[in-house]
Coordinates of C-alpha atoms in Angstrom, one line a residue:
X1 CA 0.0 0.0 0.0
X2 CA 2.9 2.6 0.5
X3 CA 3.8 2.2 -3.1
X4 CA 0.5 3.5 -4.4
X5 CA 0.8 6.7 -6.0
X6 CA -2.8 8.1 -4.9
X7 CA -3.2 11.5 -6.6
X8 CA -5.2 12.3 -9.8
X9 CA -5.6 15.2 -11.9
X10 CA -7.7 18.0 -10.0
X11 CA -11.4 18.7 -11.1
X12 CA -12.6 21.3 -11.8
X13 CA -14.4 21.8 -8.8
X14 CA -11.0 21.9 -7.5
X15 CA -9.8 25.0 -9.9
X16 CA -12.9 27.3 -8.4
X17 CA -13.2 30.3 -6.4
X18 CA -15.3 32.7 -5.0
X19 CA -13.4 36.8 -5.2
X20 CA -13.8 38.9 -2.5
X21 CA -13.8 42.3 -2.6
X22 CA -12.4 44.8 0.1
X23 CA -15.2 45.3 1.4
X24 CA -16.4 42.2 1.9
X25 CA -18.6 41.3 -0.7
X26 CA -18.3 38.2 -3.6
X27 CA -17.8 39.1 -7.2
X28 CA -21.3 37.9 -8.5
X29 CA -22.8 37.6 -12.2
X30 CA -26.5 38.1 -12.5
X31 CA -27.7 36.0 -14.8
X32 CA -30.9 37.8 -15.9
X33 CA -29.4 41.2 -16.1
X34 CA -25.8 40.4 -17.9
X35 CA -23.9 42.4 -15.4
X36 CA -21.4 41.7 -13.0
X37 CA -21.7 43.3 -9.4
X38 CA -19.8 42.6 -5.4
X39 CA -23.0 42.9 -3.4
X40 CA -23.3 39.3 -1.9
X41 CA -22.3 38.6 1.4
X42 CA -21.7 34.4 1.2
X43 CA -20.5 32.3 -1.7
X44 CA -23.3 30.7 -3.5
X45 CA -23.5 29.6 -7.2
X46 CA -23.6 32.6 -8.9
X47 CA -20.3 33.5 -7.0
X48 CA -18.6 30.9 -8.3
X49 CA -15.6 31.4 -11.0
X50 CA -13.5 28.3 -12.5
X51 CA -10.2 29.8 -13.3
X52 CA -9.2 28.6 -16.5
X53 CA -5.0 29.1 -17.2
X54 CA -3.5 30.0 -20.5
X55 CA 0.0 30.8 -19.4
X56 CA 1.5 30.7 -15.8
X57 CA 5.0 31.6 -14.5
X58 CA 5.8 32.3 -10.9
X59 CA 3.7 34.9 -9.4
X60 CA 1.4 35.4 -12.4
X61 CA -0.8 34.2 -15.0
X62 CA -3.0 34.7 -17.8
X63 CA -6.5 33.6 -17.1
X64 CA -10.7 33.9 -17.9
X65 CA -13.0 33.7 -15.4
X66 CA -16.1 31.3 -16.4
X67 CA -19.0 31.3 -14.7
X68 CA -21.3 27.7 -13.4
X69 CA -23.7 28.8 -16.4
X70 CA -20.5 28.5 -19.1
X71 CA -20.2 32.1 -19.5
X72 CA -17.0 34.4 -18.7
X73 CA -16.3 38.1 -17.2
X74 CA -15.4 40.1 -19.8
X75 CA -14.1 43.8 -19.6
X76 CA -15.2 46.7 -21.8
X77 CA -13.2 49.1 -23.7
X78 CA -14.8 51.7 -21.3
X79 CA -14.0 50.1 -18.5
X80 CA -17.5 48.4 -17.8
X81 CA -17.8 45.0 -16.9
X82 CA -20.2 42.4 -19.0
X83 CA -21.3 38.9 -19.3
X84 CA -21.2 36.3 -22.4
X85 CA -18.8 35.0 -24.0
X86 CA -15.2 36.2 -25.5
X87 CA -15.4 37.9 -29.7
X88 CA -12.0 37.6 -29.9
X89 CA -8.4 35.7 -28.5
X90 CA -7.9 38.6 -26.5
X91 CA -11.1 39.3 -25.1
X92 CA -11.8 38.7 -21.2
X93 CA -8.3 37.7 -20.6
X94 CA -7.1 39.2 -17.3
X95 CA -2.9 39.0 -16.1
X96 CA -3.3 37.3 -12.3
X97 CA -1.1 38.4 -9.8
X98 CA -0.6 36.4 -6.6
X99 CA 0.6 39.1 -3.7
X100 CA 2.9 37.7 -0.8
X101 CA -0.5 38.6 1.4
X102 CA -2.3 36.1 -0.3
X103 CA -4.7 38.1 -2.3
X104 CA -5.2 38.5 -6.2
X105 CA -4.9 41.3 -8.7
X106 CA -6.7 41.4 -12.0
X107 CA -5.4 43.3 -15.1
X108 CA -7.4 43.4 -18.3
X109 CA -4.9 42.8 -21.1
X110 CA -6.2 44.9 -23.6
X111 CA -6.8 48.0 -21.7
X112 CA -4.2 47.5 -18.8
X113 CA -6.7 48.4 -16.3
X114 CA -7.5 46.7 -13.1
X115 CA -10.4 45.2 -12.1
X116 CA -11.9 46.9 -8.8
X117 CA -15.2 47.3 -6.7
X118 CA -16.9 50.4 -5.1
X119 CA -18.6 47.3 -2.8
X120 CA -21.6 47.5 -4.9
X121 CA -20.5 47.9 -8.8
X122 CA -17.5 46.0 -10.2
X123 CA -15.6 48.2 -13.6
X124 CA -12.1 48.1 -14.3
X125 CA -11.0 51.9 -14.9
X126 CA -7.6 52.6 -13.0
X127 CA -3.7 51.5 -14.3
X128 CA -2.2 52.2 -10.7
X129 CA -2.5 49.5 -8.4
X130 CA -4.1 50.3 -4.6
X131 CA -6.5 48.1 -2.2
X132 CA -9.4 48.7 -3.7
X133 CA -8.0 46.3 -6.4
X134 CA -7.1 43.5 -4.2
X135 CA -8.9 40.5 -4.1
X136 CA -8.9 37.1 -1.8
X137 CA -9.5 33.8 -3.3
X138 CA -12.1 31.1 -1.5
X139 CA -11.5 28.1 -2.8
X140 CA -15.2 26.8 -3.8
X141 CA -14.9 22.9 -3.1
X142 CA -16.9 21.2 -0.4
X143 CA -15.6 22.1 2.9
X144 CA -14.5 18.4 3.8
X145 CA -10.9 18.4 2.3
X146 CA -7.9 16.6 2.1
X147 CA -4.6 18.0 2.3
X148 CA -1.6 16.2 -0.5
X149 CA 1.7 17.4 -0.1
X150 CA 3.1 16.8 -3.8
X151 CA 6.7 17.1 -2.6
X152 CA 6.6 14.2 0.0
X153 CA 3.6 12.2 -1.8
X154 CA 1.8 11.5 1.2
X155 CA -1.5 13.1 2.7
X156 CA -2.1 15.2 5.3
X157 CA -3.4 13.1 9.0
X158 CA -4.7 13.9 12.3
X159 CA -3.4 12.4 15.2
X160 CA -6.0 12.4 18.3
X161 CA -3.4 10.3 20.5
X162 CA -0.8 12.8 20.2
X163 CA -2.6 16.1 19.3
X164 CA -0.5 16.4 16.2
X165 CA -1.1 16.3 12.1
X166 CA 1.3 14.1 10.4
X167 CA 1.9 14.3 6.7
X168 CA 2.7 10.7 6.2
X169 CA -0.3 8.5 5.6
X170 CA 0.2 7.4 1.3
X171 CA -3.8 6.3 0.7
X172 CA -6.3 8.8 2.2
X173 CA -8.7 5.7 3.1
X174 CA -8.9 6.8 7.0
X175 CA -11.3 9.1 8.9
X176 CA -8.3 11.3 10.0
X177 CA -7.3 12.2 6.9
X178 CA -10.4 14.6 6.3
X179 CA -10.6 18.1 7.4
X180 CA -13.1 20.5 7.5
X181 CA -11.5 24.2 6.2
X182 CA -14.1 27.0 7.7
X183 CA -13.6 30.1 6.5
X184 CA -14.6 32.9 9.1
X185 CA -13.3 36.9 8.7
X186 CA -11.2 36.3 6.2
X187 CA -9.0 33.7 7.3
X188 CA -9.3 29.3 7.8
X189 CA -9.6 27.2 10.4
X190 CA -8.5 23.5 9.9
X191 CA -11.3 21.1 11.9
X192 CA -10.3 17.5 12.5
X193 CA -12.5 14.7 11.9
X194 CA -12.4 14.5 15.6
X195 CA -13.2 17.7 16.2
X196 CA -10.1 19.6 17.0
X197 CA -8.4 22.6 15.1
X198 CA -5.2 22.8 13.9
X199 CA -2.8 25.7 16.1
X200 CA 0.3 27.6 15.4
X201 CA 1.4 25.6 18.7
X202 CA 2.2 22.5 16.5
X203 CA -0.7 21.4 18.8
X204 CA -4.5 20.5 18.1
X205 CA -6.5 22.7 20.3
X206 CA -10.2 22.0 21.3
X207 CA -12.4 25.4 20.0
X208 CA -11.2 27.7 17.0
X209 CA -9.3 31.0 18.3
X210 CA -6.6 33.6 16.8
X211 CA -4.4 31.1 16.9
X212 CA -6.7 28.5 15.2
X213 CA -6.6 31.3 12.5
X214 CA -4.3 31.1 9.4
X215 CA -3.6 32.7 6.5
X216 CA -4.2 30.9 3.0
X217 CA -2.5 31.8 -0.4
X218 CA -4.2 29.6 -3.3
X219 CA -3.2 29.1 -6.5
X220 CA -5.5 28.0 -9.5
X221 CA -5.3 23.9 -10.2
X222 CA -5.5 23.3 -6.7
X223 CA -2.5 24.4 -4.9
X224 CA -2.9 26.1 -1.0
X225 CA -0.4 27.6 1.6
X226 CA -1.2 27.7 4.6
X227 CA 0.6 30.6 7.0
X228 CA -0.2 32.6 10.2
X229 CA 0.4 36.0 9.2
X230 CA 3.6 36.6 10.8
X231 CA 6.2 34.9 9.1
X232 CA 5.5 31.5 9.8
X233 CA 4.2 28.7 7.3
X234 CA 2.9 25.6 7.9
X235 CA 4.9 22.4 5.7
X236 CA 6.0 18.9 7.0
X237 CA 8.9 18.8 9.3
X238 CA 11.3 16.1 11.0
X239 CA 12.0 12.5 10.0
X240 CA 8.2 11.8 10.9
X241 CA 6.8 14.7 8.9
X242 CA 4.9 16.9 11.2
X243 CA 2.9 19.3 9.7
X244 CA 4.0 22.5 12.2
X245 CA 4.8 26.5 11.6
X246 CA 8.2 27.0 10.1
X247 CA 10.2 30.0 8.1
X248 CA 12.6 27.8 6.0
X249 CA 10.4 25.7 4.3
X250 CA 12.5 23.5 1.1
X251 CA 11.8 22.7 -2.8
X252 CA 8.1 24.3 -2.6
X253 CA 7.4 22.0 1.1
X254 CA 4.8 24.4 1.8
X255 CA 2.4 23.9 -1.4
X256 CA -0.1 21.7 -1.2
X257 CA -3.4 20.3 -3.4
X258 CA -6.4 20.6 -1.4
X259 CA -9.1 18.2 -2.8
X260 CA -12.5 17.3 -1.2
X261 CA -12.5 14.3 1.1
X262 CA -13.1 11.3 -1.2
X263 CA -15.5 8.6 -0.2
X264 CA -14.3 5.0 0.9
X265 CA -16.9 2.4 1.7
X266 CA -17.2 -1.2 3.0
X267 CA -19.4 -3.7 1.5
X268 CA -20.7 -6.6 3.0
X269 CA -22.0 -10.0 1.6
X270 CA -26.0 -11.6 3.0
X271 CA -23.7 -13.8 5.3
X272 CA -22.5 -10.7 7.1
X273 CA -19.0 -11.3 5.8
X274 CA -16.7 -7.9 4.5
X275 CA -15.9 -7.8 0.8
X276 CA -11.9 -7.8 1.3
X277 CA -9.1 -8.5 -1.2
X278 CA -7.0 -11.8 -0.3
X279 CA -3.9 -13.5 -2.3
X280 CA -3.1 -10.0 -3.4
X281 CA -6.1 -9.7 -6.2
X282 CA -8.8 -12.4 -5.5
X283 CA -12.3 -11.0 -4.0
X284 CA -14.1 -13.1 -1.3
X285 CA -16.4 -12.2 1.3
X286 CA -14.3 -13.5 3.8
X287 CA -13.9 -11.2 6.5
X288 CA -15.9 -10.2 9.6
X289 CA -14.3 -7.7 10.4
X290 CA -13.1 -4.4 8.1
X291 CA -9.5 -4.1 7.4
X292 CA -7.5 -1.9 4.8
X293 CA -7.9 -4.4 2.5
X294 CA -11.7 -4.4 2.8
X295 CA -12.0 -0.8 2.0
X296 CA -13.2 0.7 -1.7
X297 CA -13.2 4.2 -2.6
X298 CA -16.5 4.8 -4.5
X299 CA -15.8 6.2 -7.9
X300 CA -18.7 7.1 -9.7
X301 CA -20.0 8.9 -12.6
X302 CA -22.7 11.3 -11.9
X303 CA -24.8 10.9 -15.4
X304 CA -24.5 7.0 -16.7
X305 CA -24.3 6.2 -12.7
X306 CA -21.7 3.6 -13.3
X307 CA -19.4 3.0 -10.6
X308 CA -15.2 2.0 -10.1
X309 CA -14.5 0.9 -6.9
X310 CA -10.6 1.3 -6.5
X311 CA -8.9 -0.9 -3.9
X312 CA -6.3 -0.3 -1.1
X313 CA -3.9 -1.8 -3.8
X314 CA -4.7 1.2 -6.1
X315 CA -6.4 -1.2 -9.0
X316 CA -9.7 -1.2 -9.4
X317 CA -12.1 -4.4 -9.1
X318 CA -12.5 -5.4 -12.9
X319 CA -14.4 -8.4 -14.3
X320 CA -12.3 -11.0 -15.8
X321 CA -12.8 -14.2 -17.6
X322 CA -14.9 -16.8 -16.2
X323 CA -17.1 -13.7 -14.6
X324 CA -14.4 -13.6 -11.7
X325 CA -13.8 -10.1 -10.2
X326 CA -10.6 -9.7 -9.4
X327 CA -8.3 -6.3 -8.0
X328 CA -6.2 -5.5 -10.9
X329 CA -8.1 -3.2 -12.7
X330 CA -7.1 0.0 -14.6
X331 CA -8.9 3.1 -14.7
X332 CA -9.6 3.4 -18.5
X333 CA -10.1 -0.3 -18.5
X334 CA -14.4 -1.3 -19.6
X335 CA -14.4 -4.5 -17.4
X336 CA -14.1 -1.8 -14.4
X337 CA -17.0 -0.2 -14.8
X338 CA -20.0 -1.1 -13.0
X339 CA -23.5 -0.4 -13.5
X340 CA -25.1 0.3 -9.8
X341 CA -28.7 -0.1 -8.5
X342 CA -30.4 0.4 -5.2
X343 CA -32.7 -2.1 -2.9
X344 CA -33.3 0.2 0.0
X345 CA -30.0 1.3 1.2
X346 CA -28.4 -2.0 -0.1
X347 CA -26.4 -1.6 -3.4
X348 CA -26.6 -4.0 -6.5
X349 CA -23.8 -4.3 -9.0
X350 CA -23.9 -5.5 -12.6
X351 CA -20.9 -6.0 -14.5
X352 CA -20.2 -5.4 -18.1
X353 CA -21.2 -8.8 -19.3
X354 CA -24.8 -8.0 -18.2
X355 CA -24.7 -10.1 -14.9
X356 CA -25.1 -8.6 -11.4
X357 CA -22.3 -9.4 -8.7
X358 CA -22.8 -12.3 -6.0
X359 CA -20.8 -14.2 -3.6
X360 CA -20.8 -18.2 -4.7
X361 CA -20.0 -20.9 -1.8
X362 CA -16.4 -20.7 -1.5
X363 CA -17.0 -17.2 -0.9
X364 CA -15.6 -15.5 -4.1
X365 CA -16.5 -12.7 -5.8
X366 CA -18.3 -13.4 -9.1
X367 CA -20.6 -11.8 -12.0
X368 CA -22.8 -14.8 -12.2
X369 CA -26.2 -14.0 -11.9
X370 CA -28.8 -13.1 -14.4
X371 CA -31.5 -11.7 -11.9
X372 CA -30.3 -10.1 -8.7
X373 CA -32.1 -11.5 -4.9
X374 CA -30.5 -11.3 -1.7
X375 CA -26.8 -13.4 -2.4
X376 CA -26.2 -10.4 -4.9
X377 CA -27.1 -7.5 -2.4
X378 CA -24.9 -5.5 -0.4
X379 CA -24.9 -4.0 2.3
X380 CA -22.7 -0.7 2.2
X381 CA -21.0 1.8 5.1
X382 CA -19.3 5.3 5.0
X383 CA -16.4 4.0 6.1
X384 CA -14.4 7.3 6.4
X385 CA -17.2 9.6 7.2
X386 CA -18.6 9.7 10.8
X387 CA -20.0 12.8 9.9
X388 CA -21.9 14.4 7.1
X389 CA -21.8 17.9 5.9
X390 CA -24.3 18.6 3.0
X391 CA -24.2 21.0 0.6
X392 CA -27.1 21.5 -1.8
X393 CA -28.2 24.0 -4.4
X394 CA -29.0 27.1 -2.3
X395 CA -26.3 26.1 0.1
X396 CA -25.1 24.4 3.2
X397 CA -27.1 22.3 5.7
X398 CA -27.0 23.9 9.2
X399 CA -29.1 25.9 11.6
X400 CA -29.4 29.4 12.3
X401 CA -29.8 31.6 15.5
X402 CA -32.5 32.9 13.6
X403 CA -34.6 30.1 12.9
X404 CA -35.5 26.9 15.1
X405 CA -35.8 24.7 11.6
X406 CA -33.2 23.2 10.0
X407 CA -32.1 25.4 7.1
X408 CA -30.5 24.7 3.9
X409 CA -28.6 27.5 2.3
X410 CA -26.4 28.5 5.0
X411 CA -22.9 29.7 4.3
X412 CA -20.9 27.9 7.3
X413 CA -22.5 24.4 7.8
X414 CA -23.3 21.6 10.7
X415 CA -21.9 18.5 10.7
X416 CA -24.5 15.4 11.3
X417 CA -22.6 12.6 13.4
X418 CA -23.6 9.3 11.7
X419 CA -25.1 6.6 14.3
X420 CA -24.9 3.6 11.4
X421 CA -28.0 1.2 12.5
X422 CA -28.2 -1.0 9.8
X423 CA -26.8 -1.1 6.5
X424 CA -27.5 2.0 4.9
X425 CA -29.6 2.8 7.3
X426 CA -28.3 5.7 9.9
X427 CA -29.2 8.2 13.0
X428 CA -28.7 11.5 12.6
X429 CA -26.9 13.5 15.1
X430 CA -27.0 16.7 16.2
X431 CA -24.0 18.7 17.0
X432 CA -25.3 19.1 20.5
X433 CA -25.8 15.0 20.9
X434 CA -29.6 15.6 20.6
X435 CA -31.0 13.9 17.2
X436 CA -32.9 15.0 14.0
X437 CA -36.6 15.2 14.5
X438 CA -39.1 15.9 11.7
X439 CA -42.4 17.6 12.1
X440 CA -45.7 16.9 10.7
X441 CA -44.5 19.3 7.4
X442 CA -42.0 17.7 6.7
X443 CA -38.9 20.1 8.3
X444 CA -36.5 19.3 10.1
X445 CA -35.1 20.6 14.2
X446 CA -32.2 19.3 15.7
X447 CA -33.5 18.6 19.4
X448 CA -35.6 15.4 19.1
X449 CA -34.6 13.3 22.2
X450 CA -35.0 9.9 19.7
X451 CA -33.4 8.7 17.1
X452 CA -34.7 8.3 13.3
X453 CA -33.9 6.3 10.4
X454 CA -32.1 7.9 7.6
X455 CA -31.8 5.7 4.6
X456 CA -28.4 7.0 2.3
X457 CA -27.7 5.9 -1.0
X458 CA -24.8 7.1 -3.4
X459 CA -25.5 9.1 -6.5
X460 CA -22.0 10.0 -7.6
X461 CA -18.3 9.8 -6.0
X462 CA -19.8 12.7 -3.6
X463 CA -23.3 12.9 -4.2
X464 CA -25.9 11.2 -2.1
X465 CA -30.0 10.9 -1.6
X466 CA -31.4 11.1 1.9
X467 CA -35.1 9.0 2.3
X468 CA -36.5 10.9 5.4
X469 CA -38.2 8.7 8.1
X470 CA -41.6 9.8 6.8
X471 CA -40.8 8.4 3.5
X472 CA -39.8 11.1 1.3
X473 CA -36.5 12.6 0.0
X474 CA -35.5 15.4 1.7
X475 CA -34.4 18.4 -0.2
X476 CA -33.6 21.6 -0.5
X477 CA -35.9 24.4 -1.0
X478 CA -35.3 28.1 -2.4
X479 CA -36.8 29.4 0.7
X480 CA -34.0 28.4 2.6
X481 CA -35.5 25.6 4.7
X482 CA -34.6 22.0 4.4
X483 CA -37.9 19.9 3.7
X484 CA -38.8 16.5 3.2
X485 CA -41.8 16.2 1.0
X486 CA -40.1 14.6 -2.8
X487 CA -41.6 11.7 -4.0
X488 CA -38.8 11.5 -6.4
X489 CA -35.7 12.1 -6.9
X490 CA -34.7 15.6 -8.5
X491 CA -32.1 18.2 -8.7
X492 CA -32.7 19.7 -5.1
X493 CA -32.5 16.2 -3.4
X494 CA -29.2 15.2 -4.3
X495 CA -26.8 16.1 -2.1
X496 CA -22.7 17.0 -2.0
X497 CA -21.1 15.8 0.8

């Protein structure tokens, strides 16, 4: 397993941003009107920009900004800001400058003016440089991250024993590998999965503070610094790599990809026996208990739902002759893709040659069947998650001071601590330790002194579908409040997470 190579090429989910302005507010395209304004006070959709690079050296590049709707920022000869797309090769390029304070600078490369806000109207009319032209980058991925140091090809890892983050763990299969990266007053606190934030002390302390706070410079395709203002930068250190504040920091130590926290499941035959790999490639379920080797991350395509499930060993589980599945797959390969299907919470697989995957009596792994029952179920687990955060279409999943309903377009959001009850099948915990109730209307309040079944299933490598105990998917609605009233699935019940 330490020979895996684990990274892939970032998505673009991973090359967004939202731009602040100096005052406060996001760069924002309205849609309806074709303008471009800095009036919104949280990052939402339509304050989204994927960077797209044409040319990069050291502290600069030449980029477009392109909006979720496909459309880029484009400046005027007159200064004024629009919305569509470029007329010529020129047209809405902007030079980037990254500043050693971590903020951006735009410069039209036609007119050589910068782009700049008044906090309500966005133009580009000046050629000398001051604040007002000064932007910060919020990288736009999920909050639940990981942390890849290119240099030492290893991720980022929480140690609750010793209070400490090490940068040494080479697959990013385990719980502690995830962080959650809150942004509050313009700088980032690093969460734990354990609840704990990451300190200029070299030491995890138990609430965020000033010295919880750091500084973050991000470049586009991924790549984040993290520093706390004064000098100091955070990058692996010692023999043992620990990720601490330093000054001296070698061969670009400092730089790493952030990604969102990929999803690793365990899956688990009728006879209540853990889908694990054994004799280096062969499949059985064999195990009762889960081990590294019964772990899968869950690779899926969000459209044609077909799913890879890549092993410990870093191959994928690919169909072979004699309908054997074995772990030895590679990504481009056809006989890894699986077609997936749900029965309640329990997952069904069928493999390329048509037949759905089942466990025969010796225990291995086989595409065999030509009608799935129960031998060709599975029972499936987060196994790296033991907490949700959800992000939908108008936002985050959280609650608000000013509401006693669950909300659902929140900027900063709660995390759900998952109680698993039966496969699939899961409690939802509040923050507090009180559970989700849910009223006669289908909302949701975070106080219910019993616990209710949540049924999960997977849409996509980070996509899921809640079914509410009332027997509807919950979703998100444009009034801001989390329902759960769909009798089918749409748009606003699937779920990043």
């Amino acid at each position: 397993m330490d020979d895996v190579e684990w990274t892939q090429s970032p998505k673009p989910e991973e090359l967004r941003v939202g731009l602040i302005s100096w005052a406060g507010s996001y760069l924002t395209y309205e849609m309806y009107k074709n303008i471009v304004t800095a009036t919104a006070r949280g990052l939402g959709r339509r304050q989204t920009w994927e960077i797209l690079v044409s040319n990069q050296h050291d502290a600069q590049a030449v980029v477009r900004l392109r909006s979720f709707q496909g459309l880029y920022l484009l400046c005027e000869a007159d200064g004024s800001l629009s919305y569509g797309r470029p007329r010529t090769s020129h047209h809405g390029c902007f030079l980037l400058r990254f500043h050693r304070n971590g903020k951006w600078t735009l410069q039209c490369i036609i007119s050589g003016r910068y782009l700049e806000s008044d906090g309500e109207d966005v133009f580009c009319n000046s050629r000398v440089l001051s604040a007002y032209h000064m932007w910060t980058p919020r990288p736009a991925l999920h909050v639940h991250v990981i942390l890849y140091s290119p240099i030492n090809h290893c991720y980022a890892r929480a140690d609750p024993t010793t209070g400490r983050v090490w940068v040494d763990a080479p697959v990013p299969c385990l719980e502690e590998c995830g962080f959650l990266l809150h942004f509050q007053d313009g700088c980032y606190h690093l969460e734990t999965s354990t609840h704990f934030f990451l300190s200029h002390l070299d030491r995890l302390a138990p609430q965020p503070s000033s010295q919880t706070a750091l500084h973050m410079q991000v470049r586009p395709g991924g790549l984040v610094a993290l520093s706390d203002g004064e000098g100091g930068i955070l990058y692996p250190q010692g023999t043992r790599q620990l990720l601490g504040l330093g000054s001296s920091p070698h061969r670009g130590e400092e730089w790493f990809i952030l990604q969102r926290c990929p999803t690793w499941v365990s899956l688990r035959s009728k006879t209540r026996k853990f889908l694990s790999i054994i004799y280096d490639v062969e499949v059985y379920a064999a195990s009762e208990h889960v081990t590294p080797m019964s772990l899968f991350q869950f690779e899926c395509d969000n459209e044609s739902l077909t799913l890879q499930l890549r092993a410990a060993n870093g191959c994928y589980l690919a169909q072979r002759h004699h309908r054997t599945v074995v772990a030895n797959g590679h990504p481009m390969e056809s006989g890894t893709f699986f077609h997936m299907h749900w029965n309640c919470g329990r997952i069904i697989l069928q493999a390329p040659n048509g037949r759905f995957l089942g466990i025969i009596d010796n225990g291995l792994l086989m595409a065999k069947a030509t009608i799935p029952g129960p031998n060709e179920e599975f029972g499936i687990r987060l196994a790296n998650r033991p907490f949700l955060v959800l992000r939908g279409r108008y936002g985050y999943v959280g609650t608000s001071s000013e509401h006693d309903l669950m909300k659902c377009n929140m900027d900063q959001p709660d995390c759900i601590h998952l109680l698993p009850c039966r496969q699939g099948i899961y409690h939802f915990q509040a923050q507090g330790g009180s559970f989700w109730s849910i009223t006669s209307f289908g909302t949701f309040r975070p106080w219910g002194k019993f616990a209710l079944n949540f049924c999960i299933e997977l849409h996509g490598s980070n996509l899921l579908t809640v079914l509410a105990p009332n027997g509807f998917y919950m979703r998100s609605d444009r009034s801001g409040t989390l329902l759960a009233d769909s009798e089918e699935i749409t748009k606003e019940c699937i779920w990043e997470f």
